[in-house]
Short mmCIF file of C-alpha atoms in Angstrom, two decimals:
data_model
loop_
_atom_site.label_atom_id
_atom_site.label_comp_id
_atom_site.label_asym_id
_atom_site.label_seq_id
_atom_site.Cartn_x
_atom_site.Cartn_y
_atom_site.Cartn_z
CA MET A 797 0.00 0.00 0.00
CA SER A 798 1.15 3.53 -0.73
CA GLY A 799 1.51 6.10 2.01
CA ARG A 800 -1.65 7.88 0.87
CA ALA A 801 -3.56 4.59 1.00
CA TRP A 802 -2.46 4.07 4.60
CA VAL A 803 -3.45 7.61 5.57
CA LEU A 804 -6.87 7.15 3.94
CA LEU A 805 -7.31 3.90 5.86
CA LEU A 806 -6.36 5.73 9.06
CA VAL A 807 -9.12 8.29 8.46
CA LEU A 808 -11.72 5.61 7.72
CA CYS A 809 -10.63 3.61 10.75
CA GLY A 810 -10.92 6.81 12.78
CA SER A 811 -14.63 6.90 11.99
CA ILE A 812 -15.24 3.32 13.17
CA PHE A 813 -13.08 3.96 16.27
CA LEU A 814 -15.19 7.03 16.94
CA GLU A 815 -18.40 5.02 16.62
CA GLY A 816 -17.22 2.24 18.95
CA SER A 817 -15.61 4.44 21.59
CA ASP A 818 -18.56 6.85 21.63
CA VAL A 819 -20.92 4.10 22.81
CA ALA A 820 -18.47 2.76 25.38
CA MET A 821 -17.65 6.15 26.87
CA LEU A 822 -21.30 6.95 27.46
CA ALA A 823 -21.87 3.54 29.06
CA VAL A 824 -19.29 4.45 31.71
CA ALA A 825 -20.50 8.03 32.14
CA ILE A 826 -24.27 7.43 32.33
CA PRO A 827 -24.43 6.99 36.16
CA THR A 828 -22.72 10.38 36.63
CA ILE A 829 -24.96 12.01 34.00
CA ARG A 830 -28.04 10.60 35.69
CA ALA A 831 -27.02 11.96 39.08
CA ASP A 832 -26.03 15.39 37.75
CA LEU A 833 -29.17 15.99 35.66
CA GLY A 834 -31.55 14.16 37.99
CA LEU A 835 -32.67 11.69 35.32
CA THR A 836 -35.10 8.88 36.06
CA THR A 837 -33.97 5.31 35.52
CA GLY A 838 -36.10 5.05 32.39
CA THR A 839 -34.74 8.26 30.87
CA ALA A 840 -31.15 7.23 31.59
CA ALA A 841 -31.78 3.90 29.88
CA TRP A 842 -33.18 5.65 26.81
CA VAL A 843 -30.16 7.95 26.64
CA MET A 844 -28.16 4.79 26.00
CA SER A 845 -30.74 3.09 23.81
CA GLY A 846 -31.56 6.14 21.69
CA TYR A 847 -28.26 5.71 19.87
CA VAL A 848 -28.88 2.02 19.22
CA LEU A 849 -32.41 2.77 18.00
CA GLY A 850 -31.18 5.32 15.46
CA TYR A 851 -28.26 3.15 14.37
CA ALA A 852 -30.21 -0.07 13.92
CA GLY A 853 -33.19 1.68 12.34
CA PHE A 854 -31.31 3.43 9.55
CA THR A 855 -28.22 1.33 8.77
CA LEU A 856 -29.83 -0.42 5.80
CA LEU A 857 -30.98 2.89 4.34
CA GLY A 858 -27.59 4.45 5.10
CA GLY A 859 -25.71 1.75 3.22
CA ARG A 860 -27.91 2.01 0.14
CA THR A 861 -27.72 5.80 0.20
CA ALA A 862 -23.94 5.52 -0.21
CA ASP A 863 -24.48 3.54 -3.42
CA LEU A 864 -27.18 5.79 -4.85
CA LEU A 865 -25.99 9.26 -3.83
CA GLY A 866 -22.24 8.73 -3.52
CA ARG A 867 -20.05 7.18 -0.85
CA ARG A 868 -17.84 10.23 -0.34
CA ARG A 869 -20.80 12.59 -0.01
CA THR A 870 -22.62 10.25 2.39
CA PHE A 871 -19.51 9.83 4.52
CA LEU A 872 -18.74 13.55 4.79
CA VAL A 873 -22.33 14.64 5.49
CA SER A 874 -22.85 11.96 8.15
CA LEU A 875 -19.55 12.93 9.82
CA GLY A 876 -20.80 16.52 9.96
CA VAL A 877 -24.13 15.51 11.51
CA PHE A 878 -22.31 13.28 14.00
CA LEU A 879 -20.16 16.26 15.00
CA VAL A 880 -23.06 18.70 15.46
CA PHE A 881 -25.24 16.42 17.58
CA SER A 882 -22.33 15.18 19.69
CA MET A 883 -21.75 18.85 20.54
CA LEU A 884 -25.44 19.35 21.35
CA GLY A 885 -25.27 16.38 23.70
CA GLY A 886 -22.44 18.07 25.57
CA PHE A 887 -24.57 21.18 26.10
CA ALA A 888 -27.68 19.24 27.14
CA THR A 889 -29.52 20.41 30.23
CA GLY A 890 -32.23 17.75 30.35
CA GLY A 891 -32.89 14.13 29.59
CA TRP A 892 -34.98 14.76 26.48
CA MET A 893 -32.14 16.75 24.90
CA LEU A 894 -29.73 13.89 25.50
CA VAL A 895 -32.14 11.29 24.07
CA VAL A 896 -32.69 13.36 20.91
CA ALA A 897 -28.97 14.05 20.52
CA ARG A 898 -28.10 10.37 20.94
CA PHE A 899 -30.81 9.24 18.52
CA VAL A 900 -29.66 11.58 15.74
CA THR A 901 -26.02 10.70 16.43
CA GLY A 902 -26.98 7.04 15.99
CA VAL A 903 -28.70 7.86 12.69
CA ALA A 904 -25.53 9.66 11.55
CA ALA A 905 -23.45 6.60 12.46
CA ALA A 906 -25.89 4.45 10.46
CA PHE A 907 -24.92 6.40 7.34
CA MET A 908 -21.24 6.94 8.25
CA THR A 909 -20.16 3.38 9.02
CA PRO A 910 -21.49 1.59 5.88
CA ALA A 911 -20.15 4.45 3.75
CA ALA A 912 -16.69 4.07 5.29
CA LEU A 913 -16.71 0.31 4.77
CA SER A 914 -17.87 0.63 1.14
CA ILE A 915 -15.13 3.22 0.47
CA ILE A 916 -12.61 0.59 1.58
CA THR A 917 -14.10 -2.16 -0.57
CA THR A 918 -14.14 0.06 -3.66
CA SER A 919 -10.84 1.91 -3.12
CA TYR A 920 -8.46 -0.96 -2.34
CA PRO A 921 -7.77 -3.67 -4.94
CA GLU A 922 -9.22 -7.10 -4.33
CA GLY A 923 -6.89 -9.54 -2.63
CA PRO A 924 -4.39 -9.20 0.23
CA GLN A 925 -4.46 -5.39 0.20
CA ARG A 926 -8.23 -5.15 0.62
CA ASP A 927 -8.23 -7.99 3.14
CA LYS A 928 -5.60 -6.18 5.19
CA ALA A 929 -7.60 -2.95 5.08
CA LEU A 930 -10.84 -4.68 6.13
CA LEU A 931 -9.17 -6.56 8.96
CA VAL A 932 -7.54 -3.37 10.26
CA PHE A 933 -10.91 -1.59 10.01
CA ALA A 934 -12.71 -4.32 11.95
CA GLY A 935 -9.99 -4.53 14.59
CA VAL A 936 -9.93 -0.78 15.17
CA GLY A 937 -13.72 -0.76 15.57
CA ALA A 938 -13.59 -3.42 18.28
CA GLY A 939 -10.58 -1.78 19.89
CA GLY A 940 -12.46 1.51 19.95
CA PHE A 941 -15.15 -0.02 22.14
CA SER A 942 -12.64 -1.58 24.53
CA LEU A 943 -10.48 1.53 24.83
CA GLY A 944 -13.60 3.70 25.04
CA LEU A 945 -14.40 2.12 28.40
CA ILE A 946 -11.08 3.37 29.79
CA ILE A 947 -11.25 6.75 28.05
CA GLY A 948 -14.82 7.24 29.27
CA GLY A 949 -13.80 6.60 32.86
CA LEU A 950 -10.96 9.13 32.64
CA LEU A 951 -13.06 11.79 30.90
CA THR A 952 -15.89 11.36 33.37
CA GLU A 953 -13.43 12.26 36.14
CA LEU A 954 -12.86 15.59 34.33
CA GLY A 955 -16.60 16.11 33.80
CA TRP A 956 -19.17 14.05 31.97
CA ARG A 957 -19.65 16.67 29.23
CA TRP A 958 -16.17 15.83 27.96
CA VAL A 959 -17.56 12.44 26.95
CA PHE A 960 -19.46 14.39 24.28
CA PHE A 961 -16.92 17.13 23.55
CA ALA A 962 -13.94 14.79 23.02
CA PRO A 963 -15.63 13.06 20.04
CA VAL A 964 -16.35 16.53 18.61
CA LEU A 965 -12.63 17.30 18.49
CA VAL A 966 -11.85 13.92 16.91
CA THR A 967 -14.66 14.29 14.38
CA CYS A 968 -13.43 17.75 13.36
CA ALA A 969 -9.98 16.34 12.61
CA LEU A 970 -11.44 13.39 10.70
CA LEU A 971 -13.76 15.61 8.67
CA LEU A 972 -10.95 17.94 7.60
CA ALA A 973 -8.73 14.99 6.65
CA ALA A 974 -11.55 13.18 4.84
CA ILE A 975 -12.36 16.19 2.67
CA LYS A 976 -8.82 16.01 1.30
CA LEU A 977 -8.16 12.26 1.30
CA VAL A 978 -11.38 10.40 0.46
CA PRO A 979 -11.14 9.82 -3.28
CA ALA A 980 -13.55 11.60 -5.57
CA GLU A 981 -15.95 9.36 -7.46
CA THR A 982 -18.12 9.62 -10.49
CA ARG A 983 -21.48 10.92 -9.38
CA PRO A 984 -23.94 8.01 -9.52
CA ALA A 985 -26.48 8.36 -12.30
CA PRO A 986 -30.06 8.90 -11.05
CA ALA A 987 -32.10 5.72 -10.89
CA ARG A 988 -33.75 5.10 -14.23
CA HIS A 989 -37.20 4.70 -12.71
CA GLY A 990 -36.73 7.07 -9.77
CA TYR A 991 -35.86 6.22 -6.18
CA ASP A 992 -37.70 3.61 -4.16
CA LEU A 993 -39.21 6.01 -1.61
CA ALA A 994 -41.88 3.53 -0.50
CA GLY A 995 -39.23 0.89 0.09
CA ALA A 996 -37.05 3.35 2.01
CA ALA A 997 -39.93 4.46 4.24
CA SER A 998 -41.14 0.93 4.96
CA ALA A 999 -37.60 -0.34 5.64
CA ALA A 1000 -36.78 2.48 8.06
CA ALA A 1001 -40.13 2.15 9.85
CA ALA A 1002 -39.80 -1.65 10.12
CA MET A 1003 -36.24 -1.47 11.47
CA LEU A 1004 -37.17 1.26 13.95
CA LEU A 1005 -40.15 -0.67 15.31
CA LEU A 1006 -38.24 -3.94 15.56
CA ALA A 1007 -35.31 -2.22 17.28
CA TYR A 1008 -37.72 -0.43 19.62
CA GLY A 1009 -39.43 -3.70 20.55
CA ILE A 1010 -36.13 -5.46 21.22
CA ILE A 1011 -34.83 -2.57 23.32
CA ARG A 1012 -38.06 -2.56 25.38
CA LEU A 1013 -37.48 -6.24 26.10
CA GLU A 1014 -33.97 -5.36 27.24
CA HIS A 1015 -35.33 -2.66 29.55
CA GLY A 1016 -37.89 -5.03 30.97
CA GLY A 1017 -40.82 -2.70 30.26
CA ASP A 1018 -44.00 -3.40 32.21
CA ASP A 1019 -46.27 -2.86 29.21
CA LEU A 1020 -45.73 -6.17 27.43
CA GLY A 1021 -48.60 -5.41 25.07
CA GLN A 1022 -46.83 -2.31 23.74
CA THR A 1023 -43.61 -4.25 23.27
CA LEU A 1024 -45.32 -7.09 21.41
CA GLY A 1025 -47.31 -4.55 19.39
CA ALA A 1026 -44.13 -2.82 18.26
CA LEU A 1027 -42.55 -6.12 17.26
CA ALA A 1028 -45.68 -7.24 15.41
CA ALA A 1029 -45.99 -3.92 13.57
CA GLY A 1030 -42.32 -4.13 12.65
CA LEU A 1031 -42.79 -7.62 11.20
CA VAL A 1032 -45.84 -6.48 9.22
CA LEU A 1033 -43.90 -3.55 7.78
CA LEU A 1034 -40.99 -5.85 7.01
CA ALA A 1035 -43.34 -8.11 5.05
CA ALA A 1036 -44.71 -5.04 3.26
CA PHE A 1037 -41.13 -3.98 2.45
CA ILE A 1038 -40.44 -7.37 0.86
CA VAL A 1039 -43.57 -7.08 -1.30
CA ILE A 1040 -42.62 -3.52 -2.32
CA GLU A 1041 -39.10 -4.58 -3.28
CA ARG A 1042 -40.38 -7.44 -5.42
CA ARG A 1043 -42.57 -5.04 -7.38
CA ALA A 1044 -40.35 -1.95 -7.48
CA ARG A 1045 -38.69 -1.08 -10.78
CA SER A 1046 -35.63 0.32 -8.94
CA PRO A 1047 -35.75 -1.46 -5.57
CA LEU A 1048 -33.85 -0.12 -2.58
CA VAL A 1049 -32.72 -3.68 -1.84
CA PRO A 1050 -32.74 -5.83 -5.00
CA PRO A 1051 -34.04 -9.26 -3.93
CA ARG A 1052 -31.35 -10.93 -6.05
CA ILE A 1053 -28.69 -9.92 -3.52
CA PHE A 1054 -30.01 -12.55 -1.10
CA ARG A 1055 -29.11 -15.26 -3.62
CA LYS A 1056 -25.48 -14.75 -2.60
CA ALA A 1057 -25.17 -17.59 -0.10
CA ALA A 1058 -21.76 -16.53 1.20
CA MET A 1059 -23.01 -13.03 1.99
CA VAL A 1060 -26.17 -14.23 3.74
CA ARG A 1061 -24.24 -16.82 5.72
CA ALA A 1062 -21.69 -14.21 6.81
CA ASP A 1063 -24.40 -11.74 7.84
CA VAL A 1064 -26.27 -14.29 9.96
CA ALA A 1065 -23.04 -15.59 11.50
CA ALA A 1066 -21.94 -12.03 12.31
CA MET A 1067 -25.30 -11.36 13.95
CA LEU A 1068 -24.88 -14.40 16.21
CA PHE A 1069 -21.23 -13.69 16.95
CA LEU A 1070 -21.80 -10.04 17.91
CA GLY A 1071 -24.92 -10.96 19.86
CA ALA A 1072 -22.98 -13.50 21.89
CA PHE A 1073 -20.05 -11.12 22.42
CA PHE A 1074 -22.15 -8.23 23.72
CA GLY A 1075 -24.46 -10.52 25.70
CA PHE A 1076 -21.47 -12.08 27.41
CA GLN A 1077 -19.86 -8.71 28.10
CA PHE A 1078 -23.13 -7.41 29.57
CA ILE A 1079 -23.52 -10.32 31.99
CA VAL A 1080 -19.86 -10.17 33.03
CA THR A 1081 -20.23 -6.43 33.70
CA LEU A 1082 -23.25 -7.09 35.94
CA TYR A 1083 -21.36 -9.85 37.73
CA LEU A 1084 -18.33 -7.65 38.41
CA GLN A 1085 -20.22 -4.51 39.46
CA GLU A 1086 -23.31 -5.85 41.20
CA LEU A 1087 -22.07 -9.07 42.78
CA ARG A 1088 -18.38 -8.28 43.25
CA GLY A 1089 -18.81 -4.54 43.90
CA TRP A 1090 -16.19 -3.38 41.41
CA SER A 1091 -16.28 0.22 40.20
CA SER A 1092 -16.96 1.16 36.57
CA LEU A 1093 -13.29 1.98 36.02
CA GLN A 1094 -12.12 -1.27 37.62
CA THR A 1095 -14.54 -3.20 35.41
CA ALA A 1096 -13.36 -1.36 32.30
CA ILE A 1097 -9.71 -2.13 33.08
CA ALA A 1098 -10.58 -5.79 33.70
CA LEU A 1099 -12.36 -6.07 30.35
CA ILE A 1100 -9.54 -4.41 28.40
CA ALA A 1101 -8.10 -7.88 27.79
CA MET A 1102 -11.00 -8.47 25.40
CA GLY A 1103 -9.61 -5.63 23.28
CA CYS A 1104 -6.55 -7.66 22.25
CA ASP A 1105 -8.27 -8.11 18.87
CA ALA A 1106 -7.34 -4.51 18.01
CA VAL A 1107 -3.72 -5.72 17.81
CA LEU A 1108 -4.27 -9.27 16.55
CA ALA A 1109 -6.79 -8.45 13.79
CA PRO A 1110 -4.36 -6.49 11.58
CA VAL A 1111 -1.26 -8.54 12.49
CA LEU A 1112 -2.23 -12.20 12.91
CA THR A 1113 -5.54 -12.60 11.09
CA PRO A 1114 -4.32 -11.56 7.59
CA ARG A 1115 -1.66 -14.28 7.70
CA LEU A 1116 -4.18 -16.89 8.75
CA VAL A 1117 -6.63 -15.82 6.05
CA ARG A 1118 -3.94 -16.02 3.36
CA ARG A 1119 -2.91 -19.47 4.50
CA TYR A 1120 -6.21 -21.11 5.42
CA GLY A 1121 -8.93 -18.99 3.78
CA ASN A 1122 -11.81 -17.01 5.29
CA ALA A 1123 -14.09 -19.96 5.99
CA ARG A 1124 -11.62 -21.88 8.13
CA VAL A 1125 -10.52 -18.82 10.11
CA ILE A 1126 -14.16 -17.84 10.77
CA PHE A 1127 -14.98 -21.37 11.92
CA GLY A 1128 -11.91 -21.39 14.16
CA GLY A 1129 -13.01 -18.09 15.68
CA PHE A 1130 -16.43 -19.52 16.50
CA LEU A 1131 -14.93 -22.64 18.09
CA LEU A 1132 -12.61 -20.49 20.19
CA ALA A 1133 -15.60 -18.37 21.29
CA VAL A 1134 -17.46 -21.51 22.36
CA VAL A 1135 -14.47 -22.49 24.50
CA ALA A 1136 -14.08 -18.96 25.92
CA TYR A 1137 -17.69 -18.50 26.99
CA GLY A 1138 -17.96 -22.11 28.15
CA LEU A 1139 -15.00 -21.63 30.50
CA PHE A 1140 -16.92 -18.89 32.31
CA LEU A 1141 -20.07 -20.96 32.95
CA PRO A 1142 -18.93 -22.24 36.38
CA VAL A 1143 -17.92 -18.72 37.55
CA GLY A 1144 -17.66 -18.46 41.33
CA ALA A 1145 -18.59 -15.71 43.75
CA THR A 1146 -14.95 -15.04 44.66
CA TRP A 1147 -13.09 -15.90 41.50
CA PRO A 1148 -9.76 -14.02 41.29
CA TYR A 1149 -9.07 -12.06 38.14
CA LEU A 1150 -6.53 -14.66 37.02
CA ALA A 1151 -9.35 -17.22 36.87
CA MET A 1152 -11.36 -14.91 34.59
CA PHE A 1153 -8.43 -13.85 32.41
CA PRO A 1154 -8.34 -16.97 30.16
CA THR A 1155 -11.95 -16.37 29.11
CA LEU A 1156 -11.45 -12.65 28.55
CA ILE A 1157 -8.28 -13.00 26.46
CA THR A 1158 -9.62 -15.99 24.52
CA SER A 1159 -12.84 -14.17 23.65
CA GLY A 1160 -10.75 -11.29 22.30
CA VAL A 1161 -8.68 -13.66 20.16
CA ALA A 1162 -11.89 -15.28 18.90
CA PHE A 1163 -13.21 -11.84 17.91
CA ALA A 1164 -9.97 -11.12 16.03
CA LEU A 1165 -10.28 -14.39 14.11
CA ALA A 1166 -13.98 -14.21 13.25
CA TYR A 1167 -15.17 -10.63 12.81
CA GLY A 1168 -12.72 -9.33 10.21
CA PRO A 1169 -13.05 -12.37 7.92
CA LEU A 1170 -16.84 -12.19 8.32
CA THR A 1171 -16.64 -8.61 7.04
CA ILE A 1172 -14.64 -9.81 4.04
CA ALA A 1173 -17.12 -12.62 3.35
CA ALA A 1174 -20.13 -10.30 3.69
CA THR A 1175 -18.84 -7.90 1.03
CA GLY A 1176 -16.64 -10.09 -1.13
CA SER A 1177 -19.14 -11.50 -3.63
CA VAL A 1178 -21.04 -8.24 -4.12
CA PRO A 1179 -20.48 -5.97 -7.18
CA GLU A 1180 -19.00 -2.53 -6.68
CA GLY A 1181 -22.28 -0.72 -7.30
CA GLU A 1182 -23.89 -2.50 -4.34
CA GLN A 1183 -21.03 -2.36 -1.82
CA GLY A 1184 -22.87 0.23 0.27
CA LEU A 1185 -25.90 -2.05 0.39
CA ALA A 1186 -23.77 -5.03 1.42
CA SER A 1187 -22.14 -2.93 4.16
CA GLY A 1188 -25.54 -1.70 5.32
CA LEU A 1189 -26.89 -5.24 5.50
CA LEU A 1190 -23.87 -6.38 7.50
CA TYR A 1191 -24.20 -3.59 10.05
CA THR A 1192 -27.98 -4.04 10.24
CA PHE A 1193 -27.47 -7.69 11.14
CA THR A 1194 -24.74 -6.92 13.66
CA GLN A 1195 -26.70 -4.11 15.33
CA PHE A 1196 -29.72 -6.33 15.74
CA GLY A 1197 -27.46 -9.15 16.87
CA GLY A 1198 -26.03 -7.00 19.65
CA ALA A 1199 -29.48 -5.88 20.75
CA VAL A 1200 -30.89 -9.42 20.66
CA GLY A 1201 -27.89 -10.85 22.52
CA ILE A 1202 -28.17 -8.34 25.37
CA SER A 1203 -31.97 -8.60 25.50
CA ALA A 1204 -31.95 -12.40 25.53
CA ALA A 1205 -29.28 -12.53 28.25
CA THR A 1206 -31.20 -9.92 30.26
CA ALA A 1207 -34.48 -11.82 29.88
CA VAL A 1208 -32.95 -15.14 30.95
CA TYR A 1209 -31.23 -13.48 33.91
CA GLY A 1210 -34.49 -11.80 34.93
CA LEU A 1211 -36.44 -15.06 34.78
CA ALA A 1212 -33.78 -16.92 36.74
CA ALA A 1213 -33.54 -14.18 39.38
CA ALA A 1214 -37.31 -13.75 39.68
CA GLY A 1215 -37.81 -17.08 41.38
CA ALA A 1216 -34.76 -16.72 43.61
CA ASP A 1217 -34.51 -15.40 47.17
CA GLY A 1218 -32.17 -12.53 46.27
CA SER A 1219 -29.19 -14.00 48.09
CA PRO A 1220 -25.68 -13.74 46.56
CA ALA A 1221 -25.77 -17.48 45.80
CA ALA A 1222 -29.09 -17.15 43.98
CA THR A 1223 -27.85 -14.11 42.04
CA LEU A 1224 -24.72 -16.01 41.01
CA ALA A 1225 -26.89 -18.90 39.81
CA ALA A 1226 -28.91 -16.44 37.70
CA TYR A 1227 -25.70 -15.12 36.12
CA ARG A 1228 -24.61 -18.65 35.28
CA THR A 1229 -27.97 -19.35 33.66
CA ALA A 1230 -27.78 -16.18 31.58
CA LEU A 1231 -24.29 -17.12 30.39
CA VAL A 1232 -25.83 -20.04 28.53
CA VAL A 1233 -27.25 -17.53 26.01
CA PRO A 1234 -23.91 -16.44 24.48
CA VAL A 1235 -22.68 -20.02 24.49
CA ALA A 1236 -25.78 -21.15 22.57
CA MET A 1237 -25.45 -18.29 20.07
CA VAL A 1238 -21.85 -19.10 19.15
CA VAL A 1239 -22.64 -22.82 18.91
CA VAL A 1240 -25.38 -22.06 16.37
CA GLY A 1241 -23.03 -19.65 14.61
CA ALA A 1242 -20.35 -22.34 14.40
CA VAL A 1243 -22.82 -24.72 12.76
CA ILE A 1244 -23.81 -22.07 10.20
CA SER A 1245 -20.21 -21.08 9.45
CA ALA A 1246 -19.29 -24.76 9.02
CA PHE A 1247 -21.25 -24.77 5.74
CA GLY A 1248 -18.57 -22.46 4.33
CA LEU A 1249 -15.93 -25.15 4.90
CA ARG A 1250 -17.14 -26.94 1.78
CA THR A 1251 -15.33 -24.24 -0.18
CA ALA A 1252 -11.61 -24.86 -0.51
CA ALA A 1253 -9.32 -22.21 0.91
CA PRO A 1254 -8.09 -20.94 -2.49
CA ALA A 1255 -11.68 -20.49 -3.57
CA ASP A 1256 -12.16 -18.09 -0.69
CA ARG A 1257 -10.87 -15.39 -3.01
CA ARG A 1258 -13.82 -13.24 -3.85
CA GLU A 1259 -15.09 -12.90 -7.40
CA HIS A 1260 -16.70 -9.55 -7.99
CA ALA A 1261 -19.30 -9.18 -10.65
CA GLU A 1262 -17.61 -5.85 -11.43
CA PRO A 1263 -13.90 -4.99 -11.10
CA ALA A 1264 -12.89 -2.89 -8.09
CA THR A 1265 -11.43 0.54 -8.59
CA ARG A 1266 -7.84 1.14 -7.45
CA THR A 1267 -7.87 4.73 -6.31
CA ALA A 1268 -6.26 4.06 -2.93
CA GLY A 1269 -3.30 1.85 -3.79
#
């Protein structure tokens, strides 16, 4: 790669680092924000979930927008929106302002992240160079979340508003660099039969309702009827979206894209892998803070071992992919995740950190092995003109996977704890029961990814329907 190609990759990785660290920093700061602004428990929960709702609801639309209106334009505009609403969050004086700011910031991330990924897949030539770029991108994203926990704890000590203002400074630098470095592209021709507005509206509404329903399950809302109603309405709108796409002359999501078995398999596997990862991390956080009494900063430092993928993904994983192929590395990552989460099932009430460390470090290695190659597989067989769509689909699946993983683990923990006497032993038993959820998810994911083993390693090289441009290298 040329020096300019590396600098471009640094800017694009900066955006995914920003997205990951932004979520993590707020997770650490939310107790302080709640106390300072006098937020209710429900409002504080929606400050966190507003971002997820916006992200999950618009990622599919964001990815397709990059294809139809231009990747560079989508990336720059979404960075600008991210900057403005992060700043507004820092000046917030009430809960509703924070919820709105976080929701719009999540929407901006839903356009920014797929655009960044599609810029990589269309700017770096197919083969080792693109694989390296994608693996670095995926590793930096995961590392951003892990490091964000530490950064959030430090910034909160200075004042919780810095959790919002620090991303503003980073976004400013990225935006200025991106204007100069992101390669210009031929402006996409307008769709021959116009844009699929009905498909866009139904897709966004369906994703929003489904995300809202899943998040309500995570929050344990008392109004089960409203939760089920949101999920049912989301499914109805999703069915309507499918009908619209089949009839549309210029569909937002061409149904033919789902004939790409490797892409669909990678998306589903990524959904299960991310769901298990975040579900496991959520339960471990509860265990450390509620049962063991660790502080937020102590917990963040303990979990930093899971961020080893930020180093391994760009260094180790490319070599393994070149030697064994995507399918085998992905399958190995899933098997390692099964081992990692399984080792934590018998967790004790007084386990020393050294007893937890093998699980934490192994889960990070598993992430390094699986997530980057899944990104390659999810975009590899898709033509250049639909790379934004492929990226949007991948992030839609992973966002819903994370939400489902946390919600399922929360639901199982709640059910197990409901019939208990509230003693430390009963609480520990509920944690152990909830830990079965991430184990089950990675087991299913391993079975799905095993179907890719039928393809020989050399055949793992992607075959694009259209040649990739080489503006970065």
